[in-house]
């Protein structure tokens, strides 16, 4: 073993004891005796030359040095667990991270069709809320991800563009005439707390330059905004492609059929030198083929 490192089993015992704030609970978790955990901690304290825990009877708490070590070791053990899980996972399985609205409005149907046509790879999807889409393959248990962005997701990643983001106003059919006649009298629905989507559409379309964007309802996700718009609670702005099923079912309509290109796109992203590259390529080809080619004829696309 590298002489610059203390015993790994002692580091593991310390990490669990720090998380549980108890030697006895750590012992139960690790299936050892409390005395063994105490010995592991003493080994580390002798190795580092400082106290890692303060003790008062059965109660323990981390020292400042112990707190600093615990934070770094938790990240390190998480990376070790992810690395081991990657090798243990079935070679024909892909763990995919994706935004929640994309999952509900497009991806679930696409993956259902994929499973019907292909037995492998088996795609395990995790639908995650992300205000700004990100992934860290070093610490997160995913083989690939679908993210909204400019295509730059870190030097250690590769990516495949799936489709562009086009923003457009949406509302329930019953609200369309009022919105067209007097948008200012309608509640605006914002799918993000910073109201960035309405601002981008307003600037890109050139329409309603004096429209106040400070009021209305604010949601965490585009999916929530869609549901509010379908319920007739106001006029939302959302992604045109993800809106196509609701438009086809007449749940939503387009009061102002001008869609603006934000410059962002949805990308399939994966780590460089991934052992799952062949399966990721297979999935990527299917996703690209499943992207709708045509938008409603009345829509004007503004770049």
PDB file of N, CA and C in Angstrom, residues 45-132:
ATOM      1  N   UNK A  45      -5.754   9.105  14.000  1.00  0.00           N
ATOM      2  CA  UNK A  45      -5.290  10.244  14.791  1.00  0.00           C
ATOM      3  C   UNK A  45      -3.778  10.166  15.018  1.00  0.00           C
ATOM      4  N   UNK A  46      -3.261   8.972  15.206  1.00  0.00           N
ATOM      5  CA  UNK A  46      -1.809   8.809  15.327  1.00  0.00           C
ATOM      6  C   UNK A  46      -1.120   9.080  14.000  1.00  0.00           C
ATOM      7  N   UNK A  47      -1.764   8.638  12.916  1.00  0.00           N
ATOM      8  CA  UNK A  47      -1.162   8.829  11.592  1.00  0.00           C
ATOM      9  C   UNK A  47      -1.110  10.310  11.221  1.00  0.00           C
ATOM     10  N   UNK A  48      -2.219  11.047  11.513  1.00  0.00           N
ATOM     11  CA  UNK A  48      -2.278  12.466  11.175  1.00  0.00           C
ATOM     12  C   UNK A  48      -1.628  13.349  12.235  1.00  0.00           C
ATOM     13  N   UNK A  49      -1.495  12.817  13.445  1.00  0.00           N
ATOM     14  CA  UNK A  49      -0.902  13.616  14.515  1.00  0.00           C
ATOM     15  C   UNK A  49      -1.842  14.678  15.056  1.00  0.00           C
ATOM     16  N   UNK A  50      -3.159  14.422  15.044  1.00  0.00           N
ATOM     17  CA  UNK A  50      -4.125  15.386  15.574  1.00  0.00           C
ATOM     18  C   UNK A  50      -5.405  14.660  15.944  1.00  0.00           C
ATOM     19  N   UNK A  51      -6.237  15.311  16.753  1.00  0.00           N
ATOM     20  CA  UNK A  51      -7.513  14.733  17.145  1.00  0.00           C
ATOM     21  C   UNK A  51      -8.527  14.950  16.037  1.00  0.00           C
ATOM     22  N   UNK A  52      -9.299  13.903  15.726  1.00  0.00           N
ATOM     23  CA  UNK A  52     -10.352  14.001  14.728  1.00  0.00           C
ATOM     24  C   UNK A  52     -11.733  14.115  15.360  1.00  0.00           C
ATOM     25  N   UNK A  53     -11.892  13.574  16.560  1.00  0.00           N
ATOM     26  CA  UNK A  53     -13.151  13.658  17.294  1.00  0.00           C
ATOM     27  C   UNK A  53     -12.896  14.186  18.693  1.00  0.00           C
ATOM     28  N   UNK A  54     -13.850  14.940  19.212  1.00  0.00           N
ATOM     29  CA  UNK A  54     -13.924  15.232  20.637  1.00  0.00           C
ATOM     30  C   UNK A  54     -14.881  14.230  21.256  1.00  0.00           C
ATOM     31  N   UNK A  55     -14.565  13.747  22.430  1.00  0.00           N
ATOM     32  CA  UNK A  55     -15.375  12.714  23.059  1.00  0.00           C
ATOM     33  C   UNK A  55     -15.814  13.170  24.444  1.00  0.00           C
ATOM     34  N   UNK A  56     -17.057  12.907  24.774  1.00  0.00           N
ATOM     35  CA  UNK A  56     -17.578  13.149  26.119  1.00  0.00           C
ATOM     36  C   UNK A  56     -18.550  12.028  26.432  1.00  0.00           C
ATOM     37  N   UNK A  57     -18.045  10.993  27.066  1.00  0.00           N
ATOM     38  CA  UNK A  57     -18.859   9.814  27.301  1.00  0.00           C
ATOM     39  C   UNK A  57     -19.196   9.168  25.965  1.00  0.00           C
ATOM     40  N   UNK A  58     -20.474   8.842  25.740  1.00  0.00           N
ATOM     41  CA  UNK A  58     -20.868   8.231  24.458  1.00  0.00           C
ATOM     42  C   UNK A  58     -21.010   9.257  23.326  1.00  0.00           C
ATOM     43  N   UNK A  59     -20.981  10.527  23.673  1.00  0.00           N
ATOM     44  CA  UNK A  59     -21.168  11.563  22.661  1.00  0.00           C
ATOM     45  C   UNK A  59     -19.845  11.895  21.972  1.00  0.00           C
ATOM     46  N   UNK A  60     -19.896  12.080  20.666  1.00  0.00           N
ATOM     47  CA  UNK A  60     -18.717  12.472  19.904  1.00  0.00           C
ATOM     48  C   UNK A  60     -19.088  13.589  18.947  1.00  0.00           C
ATOM     49  N   UNK A  61     -18.127  14.415  18.618  1.00  0.00           N
ATOM     50  CA  UNK A  61     -18.313  15.428  17.590  1.00  0.00           C
ATOM     51  C   UNK A  61     -16.967  15.716  16.945  1.00  0.00           C
ATOM     52  N   UNK A  62     -17.015  16.126  15.703  1.00  0.00           N
ATOM     53  CA  UNK A  62     -15.804  16.327  14.927  1.00  0.00           C
ATOM     54  C   UNK A  62     -15.052  17.565  15.379  1.00  0.00           C
ATOM     55  N   UNK A  63     -13.727  17.465  15.377  1.00  0.00           N
ATOM     56  CA  UNK A  63     -12.900  18.653  15.538  1.00  0.00           C
ATOM     57  C   UNK A  63     -12.859  19.393  14.202  1.00  0.00           C
ATOM     58  N   UNK A  64     -12.211  20.554  14.186  1.00  0.00           N
ATOM     59  CA  UNK A  64     -12.090  21.289  12.926  1.00  0.00           C
ATOM     60  C   UNK A  64     -11.315  20.471  11.901  1.00  0.00           C
ATOM     61  N   UNK A  65     -10.239  19.814  12.327  1.00  0.00           N
ATOM     62  CA  UNK A  65      -9.468  18.970  11.406  1.00  0.00           C
ATOM     63  C   UNK A  65     -10.308  17.794  10.926  1.00  0.00           C
ATOM     64  N   UNK A  66     -11.107  17.217  11.841  1.00  0.00           N
ATOM     65  CA  UNK A  66     -11.964  16.105  11.462  1.00  0.00           C
ATOM     66  C   UNK A  66     -13.024  16.515  10.454  1.00  0.00           C
ATOM     67  N   UNK A  67     -13.589  17.719  10.628  1.00  0.00           N
ATOM     68  CA  UNK A  67     -14.602  18.205   9.687  1.00  0.00           C
ATOM     69  C   UNK A  67     -14.020  18.376   8.294  1.00  0.00           C
ATOM     70  N   UNK A  68     -12.829  18.942   8.202  1.00  0.00           N
ATOM     71  CA  UNK A  68     -12.186  19.131   6.902  1.00  0.00           C
ATOM     72  C   UNK A  68     -11.909  17.794   6.228  1.00  0.00           C
ATOM     73  N   UNK A  69     -11.433  16.822   7.001  1.00  0.00           N
ATOM     74  CA  UNK A  69     -11.143  15.505   6.437  1.00  0.00           C
ATOM     75  C   UNK A  69     -12.424  14.813   5.995  1.00  0.00           C
ATOM     76  N   UNK A  70     -13.497  14.932   6.783  1.00  0.00           N
ATOM     77  CA  UNK A  70     -14.746  14.240   6.477  1.00  0.00           C
ATOM     78  C   UNK A  70     -15.328  14.707   5.148  1.00  0.00           C
ATOM     79  N   UNK A  71     -15.306  16.010   4.907  1.00  0.00           N
ATOM     80  CA  UNK A  71     -15.860  16.542   3.656  1.00  0.00           C
ATOM     81  C   UNK A  71     -15.129  15.969   2.461  1.00  0.00           C
ATOM     82  N   UNK A  72     -13.805  15.944   2.512  1.00  0.00           N
ATOM     83  CA  UNK A  72     -13.014  15.453   1.383  1.00  0.00           C
ATOM     84  C   UNK A  72     -13.169  13.950   1.195  1.00  0.00           C
ATOM     85  N   UNK A  73     -13.245  13.217   2.292  1.00  0.00           N
ATOM     86  CA  UNK A  73     -13.367  11.764   2.174  1.00  0.00           C
ATOM     87  C   UNK A  73     -14.743  11.354   1.648  1.00  0.00           C
ATOM     88  N   UNK A  74     -15.788  12.095   2.022  1.00  0.00           N
ATOM     89  CA  UNK A  74     -17.123  11.765   1.515  1.00  0.00           C
ATOM     90  C   UNK A  74     -17.153  11.869  -0.009  1.00  0.00           C
ATOM     91  N   UNK A  75     -16.553  12.921  -0.560  1.00  0.00           N
ATOM     92  CA  UNK A  75     -16.473  13.052  -2.018  1.00  0.00           C
ATOM     93  C   UNK A  75     -15.643  11.921  -2.619  1.00  0.00           C
ATOM     94  N   UNK A  76     -14.536  11.602  -1.966  1.00  0.00           N
ATOM     95  CA  UNK A  76     -13.658  10.556  -2.483  1.00  0.00           C
ATOM     96  C   UNK A  76     -14.318   9.191  -2.491  1.00  0.00           C
ATOM     97  N   UNK A  77     -15.004   8.835  -1.406  1.00  0.00           N
ATOM     98  CA  UNK A  77     -15.673   7.536  -1.354  1.00  0.00           C
ATOM     99  C   UNK A  77     -16.841   7.472  -2.335  1.00  0.00           C
ATOM    100  N   UNK A  78     -17.512   8.616  -2.558  1.00  0.00           N
ATOM    101  CA  UNK A  78     -18.586   8.630  -3.543  1.00  0.00           C
ATOM    102  C   UNK A  78     -18.040   8.328  -4.930  1.00  0.00           C
ATOM    103  N   UNK A  79     -16.894   8.888  -5.261  1.00  0.00           N
ATOM    104  CA  UNK A  79     -16.287   8.605  -6.562  1.00  0.00           C
ATOM    105  C   UNK A  79     -15.872   7.139  -6.651  1.00  0.00           C
ATOM    106  N   UNK A  80     -15.346   6.581  -5.585  1.00  0.00           N
ATOM    107  CA  UNK A  80     -14.978   5.165  -5.586  1.00  0.00           C
ATOM    108  C   UNK A  80     -16.205   4.277  -5.795  1.00  0.00           C
ATOM    109  N   UNK A  81     -17.301   4.609  -5.100  1.00  0.00           N
ATOM    110  CA  UNK A  81     -18.522   3.814  -5.235  1.00  0.00           C
ATOM    111  C   UNK A  81     -19.061   3.874  -6.660  1.00  0.00           C
ATOM    112  N   UNK A  82     -19.036   5.085  -7.248  1.00  0.00           N
ATOM    113  CA  UNK A  82     -19.524   5.226  -8.624  1.00  0.00           C
ATOM    114  C   UNK A  82     -18.655   4.456  -9.606  1.00  0.00           C
ATOM    115  N   UNK A  83     -17.329   4.494  -9.377  1.00  0.00           N
ATOM    116  CA  UNK A  83     -16.417   3.763 -10.262  1.00  0.00           C
ATOM    117  C   UNK A  83     -16.674   2.259 -10.173  1.00  0.00           C
ATOM    118  N   UNK A  84     -16.873   1.766  -8.957  1.00  0.00           N
ATOM    119  CA  UNK A  84     -17.135   0.332  -8.789  1.00  0.00           C
ATOM    120  C   UNK A  84     -18.492  -0.050  -9.365  1.00  0.00           C
ATOM    121  N   UNK A  85     -19.499   0.833  -9.194  1.00  0.00           N
ATOM    122  CA  UNK A  85     -20.824   0.546  -9.721  1.00  0.00           C
ATOM    123  C   UNK A  85     -20.811   0.486 -11.240  1.00  0.00           C
ATOM    124  N   UNK A  86     -19.990   1.348 -11.857  1.00  0.00           N
ATOM    125  CA  UNK A  86     -19.885   1.340 -13.313  1.00  0.00           C
ATOM    126  C   UNK A  86     -19.401  -0.005 -13.826  1.00  0.00           C
ATOM    127  N   UNK A  87     -18.412  -0.591 -13.139  1.00  0.00           N
ATOM    128  CA  UNK A  87     -17.880  -1.882 -13.560  1.00  0.00           C
ATOM    129  C   UNK A  87     -18.837  -3.025 -13.234  1.00  0.00           C
ATOM    130  N   UNK A  88     -19.583  -2.868 -12.139  1.00  0.00           N
ATOM    131  CA  UNK A  88     -20.522  -3.926 -11.753  1.00  0.00           C
ATOM    132  C   UNK A  88     -21.775  -3.918 -12.612  1.00  0.00           C
ATOM    133  N   UNK A  89     -22.145  -2.739 -13.120  1.00  0.00           N
ATOM    134  CA  UNK A  89     -23.372  -2.635 -13.901  1.00  0.00           C
ATOM    135  C   UNK A  89     -23.308  -3.514 -15.139  1.00  0.00           C
ATOM    136  N   UNK A  90     -24.446  -3.963 -15.545  1.00  0.00           N
ATOM    137  CA  UNK A  90     -24.526  -4.800 -16.738  1.00  0.00           C
ATOM    138  C   UNK A  90     -24.030  -4.023 -17.941  1.00  0.00           C
ATOM    139  N   UNK A  91     -23.275  -4.678 -18.805  1.00  0.00           N
ATOM    140  CA  UNK A  91     -22.664  -3.986 -19.943  1.00  0.00           C
ATOM    141  C   UNK A  91     -23.693  -3.446 -20.923  1.00  0.00           C
ATOM    142  N   UNK A  92     -24.923  -3.946 -20.866  1.00  0.00           N
ATOM    143  CA  UNK A  92     -25.959  -3.478 -21.780  1.00  0.00           C
ATOM    144  C   UNK A  92     -26.959  -2.549 -21.097  1.00  0.00           C
ATOM    145  N   UNK A  93     -26.566  -1.967 -19.972  1.00  0.00           N
ATOM    146  CA  UNK A  93     -27.428  -1.035 -19.264  1.00  0.00           C
ATOM    147  C   UNK A  93     -26.861   0.375 -19.374  1.00  0.00           C
ATOM    148  N   UNK A  94     -27.739   1.364 -19.544  1.00  0.00           N
ATOM    149  CA  UNK A  94     -27.343   2.766 -19.555  1.00  0.00           C
ATOM    150  C   UNK A  94     -28.150   3.510 -18.501  1.00  0.00           C
ATOM    151  N   UNK A  95     -27.444   4.262 -17.659  1.00  0.00           N
ATOM    152  CA  UNK A  95     -28.100   5.103 -16.655  1.00  0.00           C
ATOM    153  C   UNK A  95     -28.119   6.525 -17.199  1.00  0.00           C
ATOM    154  N   UNK A  96     -29.330   7.037 -17.455  1.00  0.00           N
ATOM    155  CA  UNK A  96     -29.518   8.306 -18.155  1.00  0.00           C
ATOM    156  C   UNK A  96     -30.139   9.342 -17.232  1.00  0.00           C
ATOM    157  N   UNK A  97     -29.524  10.513 -17.169  1.00  0.00           N
ATOM    158  CA  UNK A  97     -30.075  11.654 -16.440  1.00  0.00           C
ATOM    159  C   UNK A  97     -30.730  12.595 -17.443  1.00  0.00           C
ATOM    160  N   UNK A  98     -31.937  13.104 -17.112  1.00  0.00           N
ATOM    161  CA  UNK A  98     -32.636  13.976 -18.055  1.00  0.00           C
ATOM    162  C   UNK A  98     -33.502  14.974 -17.297  1.00  0.00           C
ATOM    163  N   UNK A  99     -33.726  16.164 -17.865  1.00  0.00           N
ATOM    164  CA  UNK A  99     -34.608  17.154 -17.229  1.00  0.00           C
ATOM    165  C   UNK A  99     -36.031  16.635 -17.123  1.00  0.00           C
ATOM    166  N   UNK A 100     -36.741  17.073 -16.101  1.00  0.00           N
ATOM    167  CA  UNK A 100     -38.060  16.518 -15.817  1.00  0.00           C
ATOM    168  C   UNK A 100     -39.071  16.810 -16.925  1.00  0.00           C
ATOM    169  N   UNK A 101     -39.124  18.040 -17.434  1.00  0.00           N
ATOM    170  CA  UNK A 101     -40.118  18.365 -18.454  1.00  0.00           C
ATOM    171  C   UNK A 101     -39.829  17.634 -19.755  1.00  0.00           C
ATOM    172  N   UNK A 102     -38.567  17.589 -20.162  1.00  0.00           N
ATOM    173  CA  UNK A 102     -38.197  16.836 -21.364  1.00  0.00           C
ATOM    174  C   UNK A 102     -38.622  15.381 -21.230  1.00  0.00           C
ATOM    175  N   UNK A 103     -38.438  14.824 -20.042  1.00  0.00           N
ATOM    176  CA  UNK A 103     -38.808  13.432 -19.808  1.00  0.00           C
ATOM    177  C   UNK A 103     -40.305  13.225 -19.998  1.00  0.00           C
ATOM    178  N   UNK A 104     -41.108  14.083 -19.375  1.00  0.00           N
ATOM    179  CA  UNK A 104     -42.556  13.913 -19.426  1.00  0.00           C
ATOM    180  C   UNK A 104     -43.117  14.204 -20.812  1.00  0.00           C
ATOM    181  N   UNK A 105     -42.584  15.211 -21.507  1.00  0.00           N
ATOM    182  CA  UNK A 105     -43.191  15.704 -22.744  1.00  0.00           C
ATOM    183  C   UNK A 105     -42.657  15.030 -24.007  1.00  0.00           C
ATOM    184  N   UNK A 106     -41.529  14.300 -23.893  1.00  0.00           N
ATOM    185  CA  UNK A 106     -40.951  13.712 -25.109  1.00  0.00           C
ATOM    186  C   UNK A 106     -40.255  12.385 -24.851  1.00  0.00           C
ATOM    187  N   UNK A 107     -39.390  12.373 -23.856  1.00  0.00           N
ATOM    188  CA  UNK A 107     -38.452  11.260 -23.727  1.00  0.00           C
ATOM    189  C   UNK A 107     -39.116   9.940 -23.349  1.00  0.00           C
ATOM    190  N   UNK A 108     -40.112   9.966 -22.470  1.00  0.00           N
ATOM    191  CA  UNK A 108     -40.741   8.709 -22.056  1.00  0.00           C
ATOM    192  C   UNK A 108     -41.322   7.960 -23.256  1.00  0.00           C
ATOM    193  N   UNK A 109     -42.001   8.664 -24.140  1.00  0.00           N
ATOM    194  CA  UNK A 109     -42.559   8.014 -25.323  1.00  0.00           C
ATOM    195  C   UNK A 109     -41.467   7.485 -26.246  1.00  0.00           C
ATOM    196  N   UNK A 110     -40.403   8.249 -26.383  1.00  0.00           N
ATOM    197  CA  UNK A 110     -39.306   7.821 -27.255  1.00  0.00           C
ATOM    198  C   UNK A 110     -38.638   6.573 -26.696  1.00  0.00           C
ATOM    199  N   UNK A 111     -38.396   6.546 -25.393  1.00  0.00           N
ATOM    200  CA  UNK A 111     -37.750   5.379 -24.791  1.00  0.00           C
ATOM    201  C   UNK A 111     -38.662   4.161 -24.817  1.00  0.00           C
ATOM    202  N   UNK A 112     -39.974   4.378 -24.723  1.00  0.00           N
ATOM    203  CA  UNK A 112     -40.910   3.257 -24.840  1.00  0.00           C
ATOM    204  C   UNK A 112     -40.799   2.626 -26.224  1.00  0.00           C
ATOM    205  N   UNK A 113     -40.718   3.463 -27.263  1.00  0.00           N
ATOM    206  CA  UNK A 113     -40.541   2.946 -28.626  1.00  0.00           C
ATOM    207  C   UNK A 113     -39.188   2.270 -28.778  1.00  0.00           C
ATOM    208  N   UNK A 114     -38.179   2.819 -28.122  1.00  0.00           N
ATOM    209  CA  UNK A 114     -36.840   2.226 -28.191  1.00  0.00           C
ATOM    210  C   UNK A 114     -36.846   0.819 -27.600  1.00  0.00           C
ATOM    211  N   UNK A 115     -37.505   0.659 -26.443  1.00  0.00           N
ATOM    212  CA  UNK A 115     -37.550  -0.659 -25.799  1.00  0.00           C
ATOM    213  C   UNK A 115     -38.310  -1.665 -26.650  1.00  0.00           C
ATOM    214  N   UNK A 116     -39.330  -1.229 -27.355  1.00  0.00           N
ATOM    215  CA  UNK A 116     -40.095  -2.140 -28.208  1.00  0.00           C
ATOM    216  C   UNK A 116     -39.282  -2.641 -29.399  1.00  0.00           C
ATOM    217  N   UNK A 117     -38.346  -1.815 -29.860  1.00  0.00           N
ATOM    218  CA  UNK A 117     -37.571  -2.168 -31.047  1.00  0.00           C
ATOM    219  C   UNK A 117     -36.198  -2.753 -30.733  1.00  0.00           C
ATOM    220  N   UNK A 118     -35.687  -2.501 -29.516  1.00  0.00           N
ATOM    221  CA  UNK A 118     -34.327  -2.930 -29.184  1.00  0.00           C
ATOM    222  C   UNK A 118     -34.302  -3.516 -27.777  1.00  0.00           C
ATOM    223  N   UNK A 119     -33.763  -4.691 -27.649  1.00  0.00           N
ATOM    224  CA  UNK A 119     -33.658  -5.324 -26.332  1.00  0.00           C
ATOM    225  C   UNK A 119     -32.513  -4.755 -25.516  1.00  0.00           C
ATOM    226  N   UNK A 120     -31.510  -4.208 -26.176  1.00  0.00           N
ATOM    227  CA  UNK A 120     -30.381  -3.588 -25.497  1.00  0.00           C
ATOM    228  C   UNK A 120     -29.991  -2.307 -26.238  1.00  0.00           C
ATOM    229  N   UNK A 121     -29.419  -1.332 -25.511  1.00  0.00           N
ATOM    230  CA  UNK A 121     -29.195  -1.325 -24.065  1.00  0.00           C
ATOM    231  C   UNK A 121     -30.488  -1.048 -23.288  1.00  0.00           C
ATOM    232  N   UNK A 122     -30.512  -1.515 -22.051  1.00  0.00           N
ATOM    233  CA  UNK A 122     -31.625  -1.214 -21.166  1.00  0.00           C
ATOM    234  C   UNK A 122     -31.366   0.155 -20.543  1.00  0.00           C
ATOM    235  N   UNK A 123     -32.252   1.104 -20.811  1.00  0.00           N
ATOM    236  CA  UNK A 123     -32.056   2.481 -20.366  1.00  0.00           C
ATOM    237  C   UNK A 123     -32.794   2.703 -19.053  1.00  0.00           C
ATOM    238  N   UNK A 124     -32.034   3.057 -18.027  1.00  0.00           N
ATOM    239  CA  UNK A 124     -32.592   3.403 -16.717  1.00  0.00           C
ATOM    240  C   UNK A 124     -32.566   4.915 -16.589  1.00  0.00           C
ATOM    241  N   UNK A 125     -33.735   5.543 -16.600  1.00  0.00           N
ATOM    242  CA  UNK A 125     -33.809   6.999 -16.638  1.00  0.00           C
ATOM    243  C   UNK A 125     -34.045   7.579 -15.251  1.00  0.00           C
ATOM    244  N   UNK A 126     -33.353   8.659 -14.951  1.00  0.00           N
ATOM    245  CA  UNK A 126     -33.584   9.440 -13.734  1.00  0.00           C
ATOM    246  C   UNK A 126     -34.006  10.834 -14.164  1.00  0.00           C
ATOM    247  N   UNK A 127     -35.252  11.172 -13.890  1.00  0.00           N
ATOM    248  CA  UNK A 127     -35.788  12.483 -14.247  1.00  0.00           C
ATOM    249  C   UNK A 127     -35.480  13.444 -13.112  1.00  0.00           C
ATOM    250  N   UNK A 128     -34.739  14.506 -13.415  1.00  0.00           N
ATOM    251  CA  UNK A 128     -34.189  15.377 -12.378  1.00  0.00           C
ATOM    252  C   UNK A 128     -34.545  16.829 -12.672  1.00  0.00           C
ATOM    253  N   UNK A 129     -34.970  17.572 -11.627  1.00  0.00           N
ATOM    254  CA  UNK A 129     -35.172  19.002 -11.798  1.00  0.00           C
ATOM    255  C   UNK A 129     -33.812  19.689 -11.748  1.00  0.00           C
ATOM    256  N   UNK A 130     -33.546  20.528 -12.754  1.00  0.00           N
ATOM    257  CA  UNK A 130     -32.303  21.301 -12.811  1.00  0.00           C
ATOM    258  C   UNK A 130     -32.638  22.698 -13.307  1.00  0.00           C
ATOM    259  N   UNK A 131     -32.351  23.704 -12.509  1.00  0.00           N
ATOM    260  CA  UNK A 131     -32.569  25.072 -12.985  1.00  0.00           C
ATOM    261  C   UNK A 131     -31.624  25.362 -14.148  1.00  0.00           C
ATOM    262  N   UNK A 132     -30.361  25.030 -13.976  1.00  0.00           N
ATOM    263  CA  UNK A 132     -29.370  25.064 -15.051  1.00  0.00           C
ATOM    264  C   UNK A 132     -28.896  23.633 -15.240  1.00  0.00           C
TER     265      UNK A 132
END
